PDB file of C-alpha atoms in Angstrom:
ATOM      1  CA  MET N 236     119.101 170.349 102.367  1.00  0.00           C
ATOM      2  CA  LYS N 237     116.643 173.089 103.517  1.00  0.00           C
ATOM      3  CA  PRO N 238     116.222 173.795 107.225  1.00  0.00           C
ATOM      4  CA  PRO N 239     112.704 172.914 108.659  1.00  0.00           C
ATOM      5  CA  ILE N 240     110.203 175.581 108.543  1.00  0.00           C
ATOM      6  CA  HIS N 241     108.455 176.324 111.819  1.00  0.00           C
ATOM      7  CA  ASN N 242     105.978 178.883 110.452  1.00  0.00           C
ATOM      8  CA  PRO N 243     102.380 177.171 110.497  1.00  0.00           C
ATOM      9  CA  SER N 244     101.299 179.215 107.531  1.00  0.00           C
ATOM     10  CA  ALA N 245     104.257 178.176 105.585  1.00  0.00           C
ATOM     11  CA  ARG N 246     103.498 174.444 106.204  1.00  0.00           C
ATOM     12  CA  GLN N 247     100.076 174.959 104.623  1.00  0.00           C
ATOM     13  CA  HIS N 248     101.746 176.075 101.446  1.00  0.00           C
ATOM     14  CA  SER N 249     104.334 173.384 101.612  1.00  0.00           C
ATOM     15  CA  GLY N 250     101.687 170.542 101.504  1.00  0.00           C
ATOM     16  CA  GLU N 251     102.044 169.497 105.096  1.00  0.00           C
ATOM     17  CA  PRO N 252      98.908 169.552 107.276  1.00  0.00           C
ATOM     18  CA  SER N 253      98.656 172.432 109.578  1.00  0.00           C
ATOM     19  CA  PRO N 254      99.280 171.807 113.315  1.00  0.00           C
ATOM     20  CA  VAL N 255      96.373 174.199 114.089  1.00  0.00           C
ATOM     21  CA  ARG N 256      93.220 172.412 114.963  1.00  0.00           C
ATOM     22  CA  HIS N 257      90.115 173.677 113.143  1.00  0.00           C
ATOM     23  CA  ARG N 258      86.757 174.041 115.027  1.00  0.00           C
ATOM     24  CA  ASN N 259      83.110 173.403 114.038  1.00  0.00           C
ATOM     25  CA  GLY N 260      83.414 169.800 112.759  1.00  0.00           C
ATOM     26  CA  ASN N 261      86.014 170.585 109.998  1.00  0.00           C
ATOM     27  CA  ARG N 262      87.537 167.301 108.727  1.00  0.00           C
ATOM     28  CA  HIS N 263      90.969 168.376 110.093  1.00  0.00           C
ATOM     29  CA  ASP N 264      89.374 168.455 113.598  1.00  0.00           C
ATOM     30  CA  ARG N 265      89.247 164.691 113.790  1.00  0.00           C
ATOM     31  CA  PRO N 266      92.288 162.773 114.853  1.00  0.00           C
ATOM     32  CA  HIS N 267      93.182 159.891 112.760  1.00  0.00           C
ATOM     33  CA  ARG N 268      93.419 157.064 115.194  1.00  0.00           C
ATOM     34  CA  PRO N 269      92.176 157.940 118.713  1.00  0.00           C
ATOM     35  CA  ASP N 270      93.123 155.604 121.505  1.00  0.00           C
ATOM     36  CA  ILE N 271      89.736 154.219 122.346  1.00  0.00           C
ATOM     37  CA  ALA N 272      90.890 152.515 125.506  1.00  0.00           C
ATOM     38  CA  ALA N 273      92.443 155.808 126.889  1.00  0.00           C
ATOM     39  CA  VAL N 274      89.182 157.697 126.167  1.00  0.00           C
ATOM     40  CA  ASP N 275      87.269 154.993 127.976  1.00  0.00           C
ATOM     41  CA  ARG N 276      89.589 155.090 130.972  1.00  0.00           C
ATOM     42  CA  GLN N 277      89.214 158.930 131.225  1.00  0.00           C
ATOM     43  CA  ILE N 278      85.369 158.644 131.041  1.00  0.00           C
ATOM     44  CA  ALA N 279      85.450 155.843 133.633  1.00  0.00           C
ATOM     45  CA  GLY N 280      87.621 158.044 135.761  1.00  0.00           C
ATOM     46  CA  LEU N 281      85.079 160.843 135.772  1.00  0.00           C
ATOM     47  CA  ALA N 282      82.728 158.683 137.924  1.00  0.00           C
ATOM     48  CA  LYS N 283      85.370 158.346 140.580  1.00  0.00           C
ATOM     49  CA  ARG N 284      86.043 161.986 140.896  1.00  0.00           C
ATOM     50  CA  SER N 285      84.342 164.167 143.515  1.00  0.00           C
ATOM     51  CA  THR N 286      81.553 166.597 142.370  1.00  0.00           C
ATOM     52  CA  GLN N 287      83.839 169.404 143.272  1.00  0.00           C
ATOM     53  CA  ASP N 288      86.597 167.952 141.004  1.00  0.00           C
ATOM     54  CA  LEU N 289      83.971 167.690 138.227  1.00  0.00           C
ATOM     55  CA  ARG N 290      82.989 171.289 138.559  1.00  0.00           C
ATOM     56  CA  VAL N 291      86.558 172.333 138.307  1.00  0.00           C
ATOM     57  CA  VAL N 292      87.057 170.375 135.153  1.00  0.00           C
ATOM     58  CA  TRP N 293      83.780 171.997 133.736  1.00  0.00           C
ATOM     59  CA  ARG N 294      85.218 175.493 134.591  1.00  0.00           C
ATOM     60  CA  GLN N 295      88.517 174.558 132.755  1.00  0.00           C
ATOM     61  CA  LEU N 296      86.637 173.361 129.687  1.00  0.00           C
ATOM     62  CA  HIS N 297      83.864 176.122 129.418  1.00  0.00           C
ATOM     63  CA  HIS N 298      85.566 178.970 131.280  1.00  0.00           C
ATOM     64  CA  THR N 299      82.361 179.247 133.505  1.00  0.00           C
ATOM     65  CA  GLY N 300      80.798 177.389 136.196  1.00  0.00           C
ATOM     66  CA  PRO N 301      78.222 174.504 135.397  1.00  0.00           C
ATOM     67  CA  PRO N 302      74.589 175.424 135.058  1.00  0.00           C
ATOM     68  CA  LEU N 303      72.712 175.564 138.487  1.00  0.00           C
ATOM     69  CA  GLY N 304      70.917 172.559 139.363  1.00  0.00           C
ATOM     70  CA  LEU N 305      72.840 170.289 137.084  1.00  0.00           C
ATOM     71  CA  SER N 306      72.934 166.841 138.687  1.00  0.00           C
ATOM     72  CA  ARG N 307      76.184 165.067 139.213  1.00  0.00           C
ATOM     73  CA  ASP N 308      75.013 162.359 136.571  1.00  0.00           C
ATOM     74  CA  LEU N 309      74.377 165.007 133.925  1.00  0.00           C
ATOM     75  CA  LEU N 310      77.678 166.697 134.825  1.00  0.00           C
ATOM     76  CA  ILE N 311      79.603 163.437 134.232  1.00  0.00           C
ATOM     77  CA  ARG N 312      77.618 162.793 130.926  1.00  0.00           C
ATOM     78  CA  ALA N 313      78.324 166.284 129.579  1.00  0.00           C
ATOM     79  CA  LEU N 314      82.159 166.006 130.446  1.00  0.00           C
ATOM     80  CA  ALA N 315      82.178 162.481 128.881  1.00  0.00           C
ATOM     81  CA  ASN N 316      80.606 163.896 125.663  1.00  0.00           C
ATOM     82  CA  GLN N 317      83.216 166.714 125.680  1.00  0.00           C
ATOM     83  CA  LEU N 318      86.109 164.177 126.004  1.00  0.00           C
ATOM     84  CA  GLN N 319      84.583 162.085 123.044  1.00  0.00           C
ATOM     85  CA  GLU N 320      84.297 165.183 120.866  1.00  0.00           C
ATOM     86  CA  GLN N 321      87.853 166.113 121.637  1.00  0.00           C
ATOM     87  CA  SER N 322      89.045 162.664 120.687  1.00  0.00           C
ATOM     88  CA  TYR N 323      86.783 161.783 117.849  1.00  0.00           C
ATOM     89  CA  GLY N 324      85.762 165.148 116.657  1.00  0.00           C
ATOM     90  CA  GLY N 325      82.462 166.967 117.059  1.00  0.00           C
ATOM     91  CA  VAL N 326      79.384 167.197 114.600  1.00  0.00           C
ATOM     92  CA  SER N 327      79.787 169.092 111.370  1.00  0.00           C
ATOM     93  CA  ARG N 328      78.518 172.576 110.711  1.00  0.00           C
ATOM     94  CA  ALA N 329      75.938 171.345 108.306  1.00  0.00           C
ATOM     95  CA  LEU N 330      74.519 168.758 110.746  1.00  0.00           C
ATOM     96  CA  ARG N 331      74.516 171.436 113.600  1.00  0.00           C
ATOM     97  CA  ARG N 332      72.560 173.902 111.340  1.00  0.00           C
ATOM     98  CA  ARG N 333      70.136 170.969 110.358  1.00  0.00           C
ATOM     99  CA  LEU N 334      69.578 170.091 114.048  1.00  0.00           C
ATOM    100  CA  GLN N 335      68.958 173.611 114.901  1.00  0.00           C
ATOM    101  CA  SER N 336      66.463 174.123 112.153  1.00  0.00           C
ATOM    102  CA  LEU N 337      64.626 170.911 113.237  1.00  0.00           C
ATOM    103  CA  ALA N 338      64.606 172.022 116.908  1.00  0.00           C
ATOM    104  CA  GLY N 339      63.227 175.419 115.794  1.00  0.00           C
ATOM    105  CA  ALA N 340      60.421 173.832 113.666  1.00  0.00           C
ATOM    106  CA  SER N 341      59.552 171.461 116.468  1.00  0.00           C
ATOM    107  CA  GLU N 342      59.427 174.208 118.891  1.00  0.00           C
ATOM    108  CA  LYS N 343      57.114 176.295 116.708  1.00  0.00           C
ATOM    109  CA  ALA N 344      54.875 173.383 116.167  1.00  0.00           C
ATOM    110  CA  THR N 345      54.388 172.605 119.867  1.00  0.00           C
ATOM    111  CA  MET N 346      53.792 176.287 120.657  1.00  0.00           C
ATOM    112  CA  ALA N 347      51.186 176.918 117.894  1.00  0.00           C
ATOM    113  CA  VAL N 348      47.708 176.624 119.241  1.00  0.00           C
ATOM    114  CA  ASP N 349      45.998 177.491 115.945  1.00  0.00           C
ATOM    115  CA  PRO N 350      46.994 180.726 114.332  1.00  0.00           C
ATOM    116  CA  GLY N 351      43.690 180.823 112.426  1.00  0.00           C
ATOM    117  CA  LEU N 352      41.489 180.464 115.549  1.00  0.00           C
ATOM    118  CA  VAL N 353      39.841 183.546 116.773  1.00  0.00           C
ATOM    119  CA  LEU N 354      37.299 183.266 119.420  1.00  0.00           C
ATOM    120  CA  LYS N 355      34.406 185.865 118.797  1.00  0.00           C
ATOM    121  CA  THR N 356      32.735 187.560 121.599  1.00  0.00           C
ATOM    122  CA  GLY N 357      29.684 185.542 122.660  1.00  0.00           C
ATOM    123  CA  THR N 358      31.134 182.225 121.836  1.00  0.00           C
ATOM    124  CA  THR N 359      30.190 179.525 124.209  1.00  0.00           C
ATOM    125  CA  LEU N 360      32.701 176.658 125.044  1.00  0.00           C
ATOM    126  CA  VAL N 361      31.345 173.557 126.557  1.00  0.00           C
ATOM    127  CA  ARG N 362      33.431 170.782 128.304  1.00  0.00           C
ATOM    128  CA  GLN N 363      32.419 167.646 130.155  1.00  0.00           C
ATOM    129  CA  TRP N 364      34.731 166.893 133.171  1.00  0.00           C
ATOM    130  CA  ARG N 365      34.120 164.056 135.562  1.00  0.00           C
ATOM    131  CA  GLY N 366      30.403 164.036 134.931  1.00  0.00           C
ATOM    132  CA  ARG N 367      29.798 167.675 135.130  1.00  0.00           C
ATOM    133  CA  THR N 368      29.268 170.033 132.220  1.00  0.00           C
ATOM    134  CA  HIS N 369      31.320 173.313 132.283  1.00  0.00           C
ATOM    135  CA  THR N 370      30.221 176.184 130.125  1.00  0.00           C
ATOM    136  CA  VAL N 371      32.511 179.230 129.362  1.00  0.00           C
ATOM    137  CA  LEU N 372      31.328 182.362 127.608  1.00  0.00           C
ATOM    138  CA  VAL N 373      33.883 184.340 125.586  1.00  0.00           C
ATOM    139  CA  HIS N 374      33.911 188.132 126.347  1.00  0.00           C
ATOM    140  CA  GLN N 375      35.799 190.918 124.780  1.00  0.00           C
ATOM    141  CA  ASP N 376      38.103 191.167 127.853  1.00  0.00           C
ATOM    142  CA  GLY N 377      38.342 187.570 129.026  1.00  0.00           C
ATOM    143  CA  PHE N 378      36.269 184.414 129.740  1.00  0.00           C
ATOM    144  CA  GLU N 379      33.313 183.877 132.083  1.00  0.00           C
ATOM    145  CA  HIS N 380      32.903 180.599 133.958  1.00  0.00           C
ATOM    146  CA  GLU N 381      30.244 180.225 136.828  1.00  0.00           C
ATOM    147  CA  GLY N 382      29.932 183.921 137.216  1.00  0.00           C
ATOM    148  CA  HIS N 383      33.622 184.711 137.379  1.00  0.00           C
ATOM    149  CA  LEU N 384      35.653 186.656 134.844  1.00  0.00           C
ATOM    150  CA  TYR N 385      39.122 185.053 133.877  1.00  0.00           C
ATOM    151  CA  ARG N 386      41.833 186.388 131.754  1.00  0.00           C
ATOM    152  CA  SER N 387      42.722 182.995 130.274  1.00  0.00           C
ATOM    153  CA  LEU N 388      41.300 179.654 129.558  1.00  0.00           C
ATOM    154  CA  THR N 389      44.163 177.952 131.222  1.00  0.00           C
ATOM    155  CA  ALA N 390      43.090 179.636 134.602  1.00  0.00           C
ATOM    156  CA  ILE N 391      39.562 178.050 134.199  1.00  0.00           C
ATOM    157  CA  ALA N 392      40.987 174.612 133.063  1.00  0.00           C
ATOM    158  CA  GLU N 393      43.230 174.690 136.221  1.00  0.00           C
ATOM    159  CA  ARG N 394      40.391 175.650 138.388  1.00  0.00           C
ATOM    160  CA  ILE N 395      38.073 172.795 137.011  1.00  0.00           C
ATOM    161  CA  THR N 396      40.772 170.065 137.103  1.00  0.00           C
ATOM    162  CA  GLU N 397      42.785 171.292 140.052  1.00  0.00           C
ATOM    163  CA  ALA N 398      45.908 170.639 138.027  1.00  0.00           C
ATOM    164  CA  HIS N 399      47.905 172.400 135.469  1.00  0.00           C
ATOM    165  CA  TRP N 400      46.283 172.229 132.046  1.00  0.00           C
ATOM    166  CA  SER N 401      46.551 174.102 128.764  1.00  0.00           C
ATOM    167  CA  GLY N 402      43.218 175.920 128.612  1.00  0.00           C
ATOM    168  CA  PRO N 403      43.082 175.763 124.783  1.00  0.00           C
ATOM    169  CA  ARG N 404      43.849 171.943 124.734  1.00  0.00           C
ATOM    170  CA  PHE N 405      41.384 171.332 127.638  1.00  0.00           C
ATOM    171  CA  PHE N 406      38.584 173.009 125.671  1.00  0.00           C
ATOM    172  CA  GLY N 407      39.599 171.220 122.401  1.00  0.00           C
ATOM    173  CA  LEU N 408      40.760 174.352 120.624  1.00  0.00           C
ATOM    174  CA  THR N 409      44.231 173.023 119.489  1.00  0.00           C
ATOM    175  CA  ARG N 410      45.157 170.900 116.409  1.00  0.00           C
ATOM    176  CA  ARG N 411      46.295 168.107 118.509  1.00  0.00           C
ATOM    177  CA  ALA N 412      43.086 167.996 120.534  1.00  0.00           C
ATOM    178  CA  ARG N 413      40.932 167.974 117.263  1.00  0.00           C
ATOM    179  CA  ALA N 414      43.048 165.138 115.837  1.00  0.00           C
ATOM    180  CA  VAL N 415      42.621 162.935 118.906  1.00  0.00           C
ATOM    181  CA  ALA N 416      38.870 163.779 118.925  1.00  0.00           C
ATOM    182  CA  GLY N 417      38.646 162.913 115.227  1.00  0.00           C
ATOM    183  CA  ALA N 418      40.547 159.630 115.804  1.00  0.00           C
ATOM    184  CA  LYS N 419      38.116 158.711 118.589  1.00  0.00           C
ATOM    185  CA  ALA N 420      35.071 159.566 116.463  1.00  0.00           C
ATOM    186  CA  GLY N 421      36.323 157.398 113.684  1.00  0.00           C
ATOM    187  CA  ARG N 422      36.562 154.194 115.794  1.00  0.00           C
TER     188      ARG N 422
END
């Protein structure tokens, strides 16, 4: 009878599974039968720990402190997620890439005002706000409203509304604003 082999790379060649855990959602990263009750107890135990203990656990897992301003609730949720990933496995590489591409596409869509939109010097923008008509004249170096020159439409929108507004959206220059206006007109 052969003596047992203790070299992990030799086990791979012998047909036995490697004891080395793989990362990034590889199928070998997922335990076969996790003890659901034990994981649930660990997660429930997080809520009973002090905030300082939770920060120590975060440091042990991530080798850095938790982000500043992270509430106790979010800290518990993040640690619970980490426990679940360790027990049941994380998302696959393919899913992670897909989520990142979707997040990037969503971010680009929300940031885009209208790439084809160029306001020519001399253009007049008109907006009704609370019964008053506001007129903005486009200059080469900014926007004129009530005799004052502004660098951005957002500054004008904030002055008119006394709240933070996107200037292009306030003046109806975004795709979303035009879609809403079109839907209202079609009623």
